[in-house]
XYZ file of C-alpha atoms in Angstrom:
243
model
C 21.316 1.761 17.219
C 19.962 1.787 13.742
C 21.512 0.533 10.830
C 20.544 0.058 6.903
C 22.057 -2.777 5.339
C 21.448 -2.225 1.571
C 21.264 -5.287 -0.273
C 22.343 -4.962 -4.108
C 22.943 -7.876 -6.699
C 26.371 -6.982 -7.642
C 28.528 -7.295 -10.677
C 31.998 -8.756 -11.615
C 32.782 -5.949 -13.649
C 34.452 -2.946 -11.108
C 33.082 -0.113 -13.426
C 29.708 -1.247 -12.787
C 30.580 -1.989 -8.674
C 31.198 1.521 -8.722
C 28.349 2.773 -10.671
C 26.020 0.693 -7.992
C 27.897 2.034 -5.361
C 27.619 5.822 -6.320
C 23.398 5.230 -6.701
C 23.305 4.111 -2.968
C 25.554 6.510 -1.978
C 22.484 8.922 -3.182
C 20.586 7.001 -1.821
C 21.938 7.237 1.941
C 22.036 11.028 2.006
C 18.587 10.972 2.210
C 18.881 9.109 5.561
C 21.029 10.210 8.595
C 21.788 6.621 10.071
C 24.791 4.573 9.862
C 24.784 1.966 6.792
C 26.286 -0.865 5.407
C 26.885 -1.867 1.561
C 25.899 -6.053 0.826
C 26.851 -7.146 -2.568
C 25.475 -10.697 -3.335
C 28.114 -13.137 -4.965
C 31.148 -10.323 -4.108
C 33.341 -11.087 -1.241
C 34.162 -7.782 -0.364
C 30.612 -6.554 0.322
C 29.498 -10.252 1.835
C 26.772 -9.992 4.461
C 29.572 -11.226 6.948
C 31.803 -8.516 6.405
C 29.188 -6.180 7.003
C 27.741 -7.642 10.276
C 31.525 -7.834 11.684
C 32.046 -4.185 11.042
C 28.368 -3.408 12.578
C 29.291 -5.711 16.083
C 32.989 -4.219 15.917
C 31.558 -0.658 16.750
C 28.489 -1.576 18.679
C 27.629 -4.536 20.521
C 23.847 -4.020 22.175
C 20.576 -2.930 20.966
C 21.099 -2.985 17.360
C 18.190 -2.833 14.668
C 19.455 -3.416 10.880
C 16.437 -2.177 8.380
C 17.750 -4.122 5.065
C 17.332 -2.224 1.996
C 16.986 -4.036 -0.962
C 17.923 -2.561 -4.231
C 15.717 -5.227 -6.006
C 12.709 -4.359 -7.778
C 10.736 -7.750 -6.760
C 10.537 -10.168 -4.278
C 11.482 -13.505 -4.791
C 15.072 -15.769 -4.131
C 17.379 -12.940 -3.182
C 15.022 -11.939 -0.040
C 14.131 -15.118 1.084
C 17.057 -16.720 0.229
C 19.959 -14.430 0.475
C 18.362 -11.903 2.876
C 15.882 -13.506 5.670
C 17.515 -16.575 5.622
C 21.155 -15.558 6.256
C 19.741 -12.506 9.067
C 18.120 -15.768 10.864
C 21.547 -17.554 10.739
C 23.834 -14.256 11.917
C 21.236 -14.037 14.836
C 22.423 -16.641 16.183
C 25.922 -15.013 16.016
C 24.970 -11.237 16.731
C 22.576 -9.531 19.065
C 20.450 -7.857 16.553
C 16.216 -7.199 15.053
C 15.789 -6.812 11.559
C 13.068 -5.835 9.331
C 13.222 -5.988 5.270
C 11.942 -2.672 3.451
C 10.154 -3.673 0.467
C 11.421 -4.056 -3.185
C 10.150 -1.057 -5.419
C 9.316 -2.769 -8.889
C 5.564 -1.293 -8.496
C 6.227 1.897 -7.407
C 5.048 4.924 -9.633
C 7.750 6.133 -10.518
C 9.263 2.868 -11.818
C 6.384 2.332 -14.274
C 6.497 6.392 -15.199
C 10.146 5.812 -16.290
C 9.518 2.886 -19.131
C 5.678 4.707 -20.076
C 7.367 7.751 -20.487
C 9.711 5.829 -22.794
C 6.721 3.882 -24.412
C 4.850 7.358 -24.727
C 7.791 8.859 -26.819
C 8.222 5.740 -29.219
C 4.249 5.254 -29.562
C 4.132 9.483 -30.780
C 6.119 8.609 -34.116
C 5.503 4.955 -34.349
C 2.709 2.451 -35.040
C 3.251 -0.175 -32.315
C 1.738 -3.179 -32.595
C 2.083 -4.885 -29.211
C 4.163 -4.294 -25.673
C 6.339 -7.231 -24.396
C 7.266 -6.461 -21.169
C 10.524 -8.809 -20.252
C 11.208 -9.360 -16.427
C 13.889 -11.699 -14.579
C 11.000 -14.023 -13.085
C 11.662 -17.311 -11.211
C 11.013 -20.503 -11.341
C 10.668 -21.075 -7.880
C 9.331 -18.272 -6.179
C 5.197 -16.217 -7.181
C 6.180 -13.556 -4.799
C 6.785 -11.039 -7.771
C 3.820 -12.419 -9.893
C 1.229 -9.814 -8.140
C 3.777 -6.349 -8.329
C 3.880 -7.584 -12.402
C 0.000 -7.709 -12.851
C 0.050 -4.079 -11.168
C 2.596 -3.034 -13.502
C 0.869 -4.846 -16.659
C -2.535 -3.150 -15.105
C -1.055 0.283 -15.307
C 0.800 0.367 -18.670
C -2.229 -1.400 -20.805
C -4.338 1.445 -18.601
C -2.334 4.198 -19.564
C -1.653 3.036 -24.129
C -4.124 1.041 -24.815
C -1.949 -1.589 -26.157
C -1.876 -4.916 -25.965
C 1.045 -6.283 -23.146
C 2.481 -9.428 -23.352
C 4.407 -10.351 -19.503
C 7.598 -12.978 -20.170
C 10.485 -13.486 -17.951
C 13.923 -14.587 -18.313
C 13.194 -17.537 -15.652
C 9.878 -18.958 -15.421
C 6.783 -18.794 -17.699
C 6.026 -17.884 -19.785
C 9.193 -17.271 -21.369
C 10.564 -14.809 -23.893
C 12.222 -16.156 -25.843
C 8.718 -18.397 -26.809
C 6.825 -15.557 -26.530
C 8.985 -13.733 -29.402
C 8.572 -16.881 -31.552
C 4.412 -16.450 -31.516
C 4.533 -12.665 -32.875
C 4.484 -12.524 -36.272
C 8.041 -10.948 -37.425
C 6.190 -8.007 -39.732
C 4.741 -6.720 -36.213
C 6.014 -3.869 -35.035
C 7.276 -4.228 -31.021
C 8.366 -2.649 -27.726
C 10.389 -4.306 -26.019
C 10.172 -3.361 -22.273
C 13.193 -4.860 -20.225
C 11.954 -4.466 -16.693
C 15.683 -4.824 -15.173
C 17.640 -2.416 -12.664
C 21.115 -2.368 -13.954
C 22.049 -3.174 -17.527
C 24.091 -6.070 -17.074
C 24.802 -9.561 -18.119
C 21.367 -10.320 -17.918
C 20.130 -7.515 -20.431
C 22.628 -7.674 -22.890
C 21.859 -11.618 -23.111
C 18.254 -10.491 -23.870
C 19.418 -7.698 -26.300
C 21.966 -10.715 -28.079
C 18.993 -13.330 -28.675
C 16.142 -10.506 -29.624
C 18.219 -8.891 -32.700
C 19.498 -12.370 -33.524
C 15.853 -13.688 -33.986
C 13.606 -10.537 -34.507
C 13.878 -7.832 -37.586
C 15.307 -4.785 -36.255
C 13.328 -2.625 -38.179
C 10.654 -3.975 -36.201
C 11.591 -4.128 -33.053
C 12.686 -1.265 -30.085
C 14.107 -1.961 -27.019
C 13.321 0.338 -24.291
C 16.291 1.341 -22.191
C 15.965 -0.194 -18.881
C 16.424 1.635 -15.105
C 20.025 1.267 -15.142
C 20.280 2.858 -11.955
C 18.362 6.258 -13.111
C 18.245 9.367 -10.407
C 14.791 9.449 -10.894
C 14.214 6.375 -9.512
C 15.484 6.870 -6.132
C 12.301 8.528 -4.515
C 10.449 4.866 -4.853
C 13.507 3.694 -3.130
C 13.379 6.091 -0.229
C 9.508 5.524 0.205
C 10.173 1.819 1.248
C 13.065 2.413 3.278
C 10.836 5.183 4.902
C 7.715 2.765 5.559
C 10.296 0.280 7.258
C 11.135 2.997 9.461
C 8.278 4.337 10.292
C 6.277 0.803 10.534
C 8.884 -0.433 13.280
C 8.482 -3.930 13.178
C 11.579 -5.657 13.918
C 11.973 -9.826 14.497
């Protein structure tokens, strides 16, 4: 039996559980399989939970395809994914496979250039920074970020500056080499607008003019996002590989 697992950061704030919860909720009815919510750091959707409630219903021949709701690769799917499926193996009869994380996927980047496109029609912009979580650990999301920087210099002509919340270079130093007359887009390249957003929002009107500066919205969990979504889950499926 097949089951997704999506895999989804979480918040401690229960308006914005529920607003995560409705998107993969959207999400499933795309999919006519049997599922299972995992919210990182929240008890009540721990990976544990989950796997119980899978092994409670069926015992044999199980295949969980986990779903992350990230948009890159790094900690949460080595760390929080891989290596706690290697560790309930050794509890549960199961295969897994991880879909990938959709951070690159067209209509990920359409969603912030369509944004860019609308600002750049009644503004003169004089550079793009594009503001991602990062890591200071992990490349693994270094590569979908050159695609993504690729695509949006491609498609404006403009020149895009990458920075990251964790890891270099960072934006906060990166905001402190542009000139404070220059006009800016800010591009935060987050799913949800949470904690980590706001904290960005906080320290970028503190320090930068805000005539001169625009902050892009960011995906916070947009409808037209979920296509990219289904596209991974579907490759899983269809690629079949299962350890």
């Amino acid at each position: 039996m097949k089951y997704l697992v999506y895999v989804i950061h979480g918040s401690k704030y229960p308006h914005r559980t529920q607003k995560m919860l409705k998107f993969i909720e959207e999400i499933q009815s795309n999919f006519n399989l049997s599922y299972k919510i995992v919210m990182l750091d929240q008890p009540t959707f721990s990976m544990d939970k989950a796997f119980k409630e899978i092994f409670d219903s069926c015992q044999s021949n199980v295949q969980i395809i986990f779903c992350p709701i990230l948009l890159f690769k790094a900690l949460h799917i080595k760390g929080d994914i891989q290596k706690k499926a290697q560790q309930l193996q050794e509890k549960y009869n199961f295969t897994y496979c991880i879909a990938s994380t959709f951070g690159e996927q067209p209509e990920i980047i359409h969603y912030f250039a369509n944004q860019i496109n609308n600002i750049i029609k009644n503004h003169t912009i004089n550079k793009l920074i594009l503001v991602a979580h990062g890591s200071s650990k992990f490349t693994t999301h270094l590569h979908a970020i050159q695609t993504i920087k690729t695509s949006l210099q491609n498609q404006f002509n403009q020149p895009l500056t990458v920075s990251f919340l964790h890891g270099e270079p960072n934006y906060q130093l990166v905001l402190k080499e542009i000139n404070e007359n220059e006009i800016i887009i800010i591009i935060p390249y987050f799913l949800g607008n949470g904690t980590l957003v706001n904290k960005i929002k906080k320290y970028v009107y503190e320090f930068r003019n805000k005539d001169n500066t625009i902050i892009i919205n960011n995906l916070e969990f947009n409808k037209n996002i979920i296509p990219s979504i289904n596209r991974c889950i579907n490759q899983a499926l269809e690629e079949n590989v299962y350890v």
